[in-house]
Amino acid sequence: MKLSPVEPYLYLVPSFIIFITFVFYPFINTIYVSMYTTDLRGRVKDFVGLQNFIDLFNSPAFYNSITITFKFVLMIAFPSVLIAFILALLANNKLKGNRIYETMFSLPMAIASAPATAFWSMAFNQTNGIINYVLGQEIQWLTNPDYALIAVSIVTVWLSIGFNFIFLTVGLRNIPTELIESVSIDGANYLQKFRYIYLPLISPQMFVVVFINVIGSFQAFGQIKLLTEGGPGDSTNVLVYSIYQEAFKYGRFEVACAQALVLFVIMLCVTLLQFKFEKKVVHYD
């Protein structure tokens, strides 16, 4: 039976409905609300145009949140990928007990952020925490502004390692063993194999992992909420958490929407920059 020309498009209707309901409409509504004042329930009141954005860019607290956000991204995205890559290289060696190490390294991916954060909260305890016990000091990890962002970053890196490890391990195992054996016979040492074989051939997977980690770092929320709630002294008040506070703590939904749009533009620019950089460092051949 011949299909109707319209029938293939009917199968796309559920996807379009979901996209419009959960992506397109909220985005348009965010733009709309950002140009009004709102009451405590988020209902729009008076049209103010771009005034919310003007107030935002005149706010030192907003610039502080942006600065902390970029620090947070840098402290997470690249260290988590580097650590996962080193672990993937170790697991890629044909050693006895490799399966055990693979399970250990990928375990963080199987643990939800809430229980993982609860564990790390106990580990960071000033008096009874295992980290201070090992270091032999009483560092105020979660209550000192100098250490709070570091503590949250450690937790986030740990949560990210599992996914990164699995993705990079798959990439390493797709490298032909014949190629590795050939360059080994030619006298290439490990550093030369790493530079001329491993890095170029795994660069597509590496790019995807870096991309996902950068975007995920901009959106990190749960561990900040559970560990520090943006404190102490706004030292961990990244832009996502600031949006949450403005909307649900202070009832300033218009400010939250304006911040959300700024975050969207920042993430869009970072994404475009990453894809422009991709052409120079990623090898698909």
Coordinates of C-alpha atoms in Angstrom, one line a residue:
M1 CA 0.0 0.0 0.0
K2 CA 1.4 3.4 -1.0
L3 CA 2.0 5.8 1.8
S4 CA 0.3 9.2 1.8
P5 CA 2.8 12.1 1.3
V6 CA 1.5 13.5 4.6
E7 CA 2.0 10.3 6.6
P8 CA 5.8 10.6 7.3
Y9 CA 5.2 14.1 8.8
L10 CA 2.5 12.7 11.1
Y11 CA 5.2 10.7 12.9
L12 CA 7.0 13.9 13.7
V13 CA 4.0 15.5 15.3
P14 CA 4.7 14.0 18.9
S15 CA 8.3 15.3 18.7
F16 CA 7.1 18.7 17.6
I17 CA 4.5 18.9 20.4
I18 CA 7.2 18.0 23.0
F19 CA 9.7 20.5 21.4
I20 CA 7.1 23.3 21.4
T21 CA 5.8 22.6 24.9
F22 CA 9.1 22.1 26.7
V23 CA 11.6 24.1 24.6
F24 CA 10.1 26.7 22.2
Y25 CA 7.3 28.0 24.4
P26 CA 9.5 28.4 27.6
F27 CA 12.1 30.2 25.6
I28 CA 9.7 32.7 24.1
N29 CA 8.0 33.1 27.5
T30 CA 11.4 33.8 29.1
I31 CA 12.0 36.6 26.6
Y32 CA 8.5 37.9 27.2
V33 CA 8.8 37.9 31.0
S34 CA 12.2 39.5 30.9
M35 CA 10.7 42.7 29.5
Y36 CA 8.1 43.1 32.3
T37 CA 8.0 43.5 36.0
T38 CA 6.4 40.6 37.9
D39 CA 4.7 39.8 41.2
L40 CA 5.9 37.1 43.6
R41 CA 4.0 34.5 41.6
G42 CA 5.7 35.3 38.4
R43 CA 2.7 37.1 36.8
V44 CA 3.7 40.0 34.5
K45 CA 2.7 43.5 35.5
D46 CA 4.3 46.5 33.8
F47 CA 6.2 46.6 30.5
V48 CA 9.7 47.9 31.1
G49 CA 11.5 46.9 27.8
L50 CA 15.2 46.4 28.3
Q51 CA 15.3 48.0 31.7
N52 CA 15.8 44.6 33.5
F53 CA 18.9 44.0 31.3
I54 CA 20.2 47.5 32.0
D55 CA 19.8 46.9 35.7
L56 CA 21.5 43.6 35.4
F57 CA 24.6 44.9 33.6
N58 CA 24.9 47.6 36.3
S59 CA 24.9 45.1 39.1
P60 CA 28.2 44.1 40.6
A61 CA 26.6 40.9 41.9
F62 CA 25.8 39.8 38.4
Y63 CA 29.4 40.3 37.2
N64 CA 30.5 38.3 40.2
S65 CA 28.3 35.4 39.2
I66 CA 29.6 35.5 35.7
T67 CA 33.2 35.5 37.0
I68 CA 32.5 32.6 39.3
T69 CA 30.7 30.7 36.5
F70 CA 33.7 30.9 34.2
K71 CA 36.1 29.9 37.0
F72 CA 33.9 27.0 37.8
V73 CA 33.8 25.9 34.1
L74 CA 37.6 26.0 33.9
M75 CA 38.0 24.1 37.1
I76 CA 35.8 21.3 35.9
A77 CA 35.8 20.9 32.2
F78 CA 39.5 20.4 31.5
P79 CA 40.6 18.6 34.7
S80 CA 37.8 16.1 34.5
V81 CA 38.7 15.3 30.8
L82 CA 42.4 15.1 31.6
I83 CA 41.9 12.7 34.6
A84 CA 39.5 10.6 32.6
F85 CA 41.9 10.4 29.7
I86 CA 44.8 9.3 32.0
L87 CA 42.5 6.6 33.5
A88 CA 41.4 5.5 30.1
L89 CA 45.1 5.1 29.0
L90 CA 45.8 3.0 32.1
A91 CA 42.7 0.8 31.5
N92 CA 43.6 0.4 27.9
N93 CA 46.8 -1.5 28.8
K94 CA 46.2 -5.2 28.7
L95 CA 46.9 -5.9 32.4
K96 CA 45.5 -8.4 34.8
G97 CA 42.4 -7.1 36.6
N98 CA 41.6 -4.4 34.1
R99 CA 37.9 -5.2 34.3
I100 CA 38.0 -4.3 38.0
Y101 CA 39.6 -0.9 37.3
E102 CA 37.2 -0.2 34.5
T103 CA 34.3 -0.7 36.9
M104 CA 35.9 1.5 39.6
F105 CA 36.7 4.3 37.1
S106 CA 33.2 4.3 35.6
L107 CA 31.3 3.9 38.9
P108 CA 30.7 7.7 39.4
M109 CA 28.4 7.6 36.4
A110 CA 26.1 5.1 38.1
I111 CA 25.7 7.2 41.3
A112 CA 23.1 10.0 41.4
S113 CA 24.3 13.5 42.3
A114 CA 22.3 13.7 45.5
P115 CA 23.7 10.7 47.3
A116 CA 27.2 11.4 45.9
T117 CA 27.0 15.0 47.2
A118 CA 25.8 13.7 50.6
F119 CA 28.9 11.5 50.7
W120 CA 31.2 14.3 49.7
S121 CA 29.6 16.6 52.3
M122 CA 30.6 14.2 55.0
A123 CA 34.1 13.8 53.5
F124 CA 34.5 17.6 53.5
N125 CA 33.5 17.9 57.2
Q126 CA 35.9 20.1 59.0
T127 CA 36.3 17.9 62.1
N128 CA 35.4 14.4 61.1
G129 CA 35.9 14.4 57.3
I130 CA 38.2 11.9 55.8
I131 CA 39.8 14.6 53.5
N132 CA 41.0 16.7 56.5
Y133 CA 42.0 13.5 58.3
V134 CA 44.3 12.5 55.4
L135 CA 45.7 16.0 55.0
G136 CA 46.2 16.4 58.8
Q137 CA 44.5 19.8 58.8
E138 CA 41.1 21.3 59.7
I139 CA 40.2 23.1 56.4
Q140 CA 36.8 24.7 56.3
W141 CA 36.0 23.4 52.8
L142 CA 32.3 24.4 52.7
T143 CA 32.3 27.5 54.9
N144 CA 35.5 29.3 53.8
P145 CA 35.1 31.4 50.6
D146 CA 38.6 30.5 49.5
Y147 CA 37.9 26.7 49.5
A148 CA 34.1 26.4 48.8
L149 CA 34.4 26.7 45.0
I150 CA 37.3 24.2 45.0
A151 CA 35.2 21.7 47.0
V152 CA 32.2 22.0 44.7
S153 CA 34.5 21.6 41.7
I154 CA 36.1 18.4 43.1
V155 CA 32.6 16.9 43.6
T156 CA 31.6 17.9 40.0
V157 CA 34.8 16.6 38.5
W158 CA 34.3 13.3 40.3
L159 CA 30.7 13.0 39.0
S160 CA 31.9 13.7 35.5
I161 CA 34.8 11.2 35.4
G162 CA 32.7 8.1 34.8
F163 CA 31.1 9.3 31.6
N164 CA 34.3 10.8 30.3
F165 CA 36.2 7.6 31.1
I166 CA 33.8 5.3 29.2
F167 CA 33.6 7.6 26.2
L168 CA 37.4 7.9 25.9
T169 CA 38.0 4.2 26.6
V170 CA 35.8 3.4 23.7
G171 CA 37.7 5.8 21.5
L172 CA 41.1 4.3 22.5
R173 CA 39.9 0.8 21.7
N174 CA 38.8 1.8 18.3
I175 CA 42.4 2.6 17.4
P176 CA 43.7 -0.3 15.2
T177 CA 46.2 -2.5 17.2
E178 CA 48.1 -3.1 13.9
L179 CA 48.9 0.6 13.8
I180 CA 50.2 0.6 17.3
E181 CA 52.3 -2.5 16.7
S182 CA 53.6 -1.0 13.4
V183 CA 55.0 2.2 15.0
S184 CA 56.3 0.1 18.0
I185 CA 58.4 -2.0 15.5
D186 CA 59.6 1.3 13.9
G187 CA 61.0 2.3 17.3
A188 CA 58.4 4.9 18.5
N189 CA 58.5 5.4 22.2
Y190 CA 55.3 6.0 24.3
L191 CA 55.4 9.8 24.1
Q192 CA 55.7 9.6 20.3
K193 CA 52.8 7.1 20.1
F194 CA 50.8 9.4 22.4
R195 CA 51.4 12.5 20.3
Y196 CA 51.2 11.1 16.8
I197 CA 48.8 8.1 17.2
Y198 CA 46.6 8.4 20.3
L199 CA 45.8 12.1 20.4
P200 CA 45.0 12.5 16.6
L201 CA 42.8 9.4 16.5
I202 CA 41.0 10.0 19.7
S203 CA 40.5 13.8 19.0
P204 CA 36.8 13.4 17.8
Q205 CA 35.9 11.7 21.1
M206 CA 38.0 14.2 23.0
F207 CA 36.2 17.1 21.4
V208 CA 32.8 15.6 22.2
V209 CA 33.7 15.0 25.9
V210 CA 35.2 18.5 26.3
F211 CA 32.1 20.0 24.6
I212 CA 29.7 18.1 26.9
N213 CA 31.7 19.0 30.0
V214 CA 31.8 22.7 29.2
I215 CA 28.1 22.9 28.6
G216 CA 27.4 20.7 31.7
S217 CA 29.6 22.9 33.8
F218 CA 27.5 26.0 32.9
Q219 CA 24.4 24.1 33.9
A220 CA 25.6 22.5 37.2
F221 CA 23.2 23.1 40.0
G222 CA 22.4 20.2 42.3
Q223 CA 25.8 19.9 44.0
I224 CA 25.9 23.7 44.6
K225 CA 22.4 23.6 46.1
L226 CA 23.2 20.7 48.4
L227 CA 26.7 21.7 49.4
T228 CA 26.9 25.5 49.7
E229 CA 23.7 27.1 48.5
G230 CA 25.7 29.6 46.6
G231 CA 27.7 30.6 49.7
P232 CA 29.6 31.4 51.7
G233 CA 29.5 35.1 50.7
D234 CA 28.3 34.3 47.1
S235 CA 31.6 32.5 46.5
T236 CA 29.8 29.6 44.7
N237 CA 26.9 31.7 43.4
V238 CA 27.3 30.6 39.7
L239 CA 24.8 32.1 37.2
V240 CA 22.5 29.0 37.2
Y241 CA 22.2 29.2 41.0
S242 CA 21.7 33.0 40.8
I243 CA 18.8 32.4 38.4
Y244 CA 17.2 29.9 40.9
Q245 CA 17.6 32.4 43.8
E246 CA 16.2 35.3 41.9
A247 CA 13.1 33.3 40.8
F248 CA 12.3 31.1 43.8
K249 CA 13.9 32.8 46.7
Y250 CA 13.4 36.5 46.0
G251 CA 10.4 36.2 43.6
R252 CA 12.1 38.4 41.0
F253 CA 11.1 36.3 38.0
E254 CA 11.9 39.1 35.5
V255 CA 15.5 39.3 36.7
A256 CA 15.8 35.5 36.6
C257 CA 14.5 35.5 33.0
A258 CA 17.0 38.2 32.0
Q259 CA 19.9 36.3 33.6
A260 CA 18.7 33.1 31.8
L261 CA 18.9 34.8 28.5
V262 CA 22.3 36.1 29.2
L263 CA 23.4 32.6 30.1
F264 CA 21.9 31.3 26.9
V265 CA 23.9 33.9 24.9
I266 CA 27.1 33.0 26.8
M267 CA 26.6 29.3 26.2
L268 CA 25.8 29.9 22.5
C269 CA 29.0 31.9 22.0
V270 CA 31.1 29.3 23.8
T271 CA 29.5 26.6 21.7
L272 CA 30.2 28.5 18.4
L273 CA 33.8 29.1 19.6
Q274 CA 34.3 25.4 20.3
F275 CA 33.0 24.3 16.9
K276 CA 35.3 26.9 15.2
F277 CA 38.2 25.5 17.2
E278 CA 37.2 22.0 16.3
K279 CA 38.3 22.4 12.7
K280 CA 41.9 23.0 13.8
V281 CA 42.3 20.2 16.3
V282 CA 40.0 17.4 15.4
H283 CA 41.1 14.8 12.9
Y284 CA 38.3 12.7 11.3
D285 CA 40.5 10.9 8.7

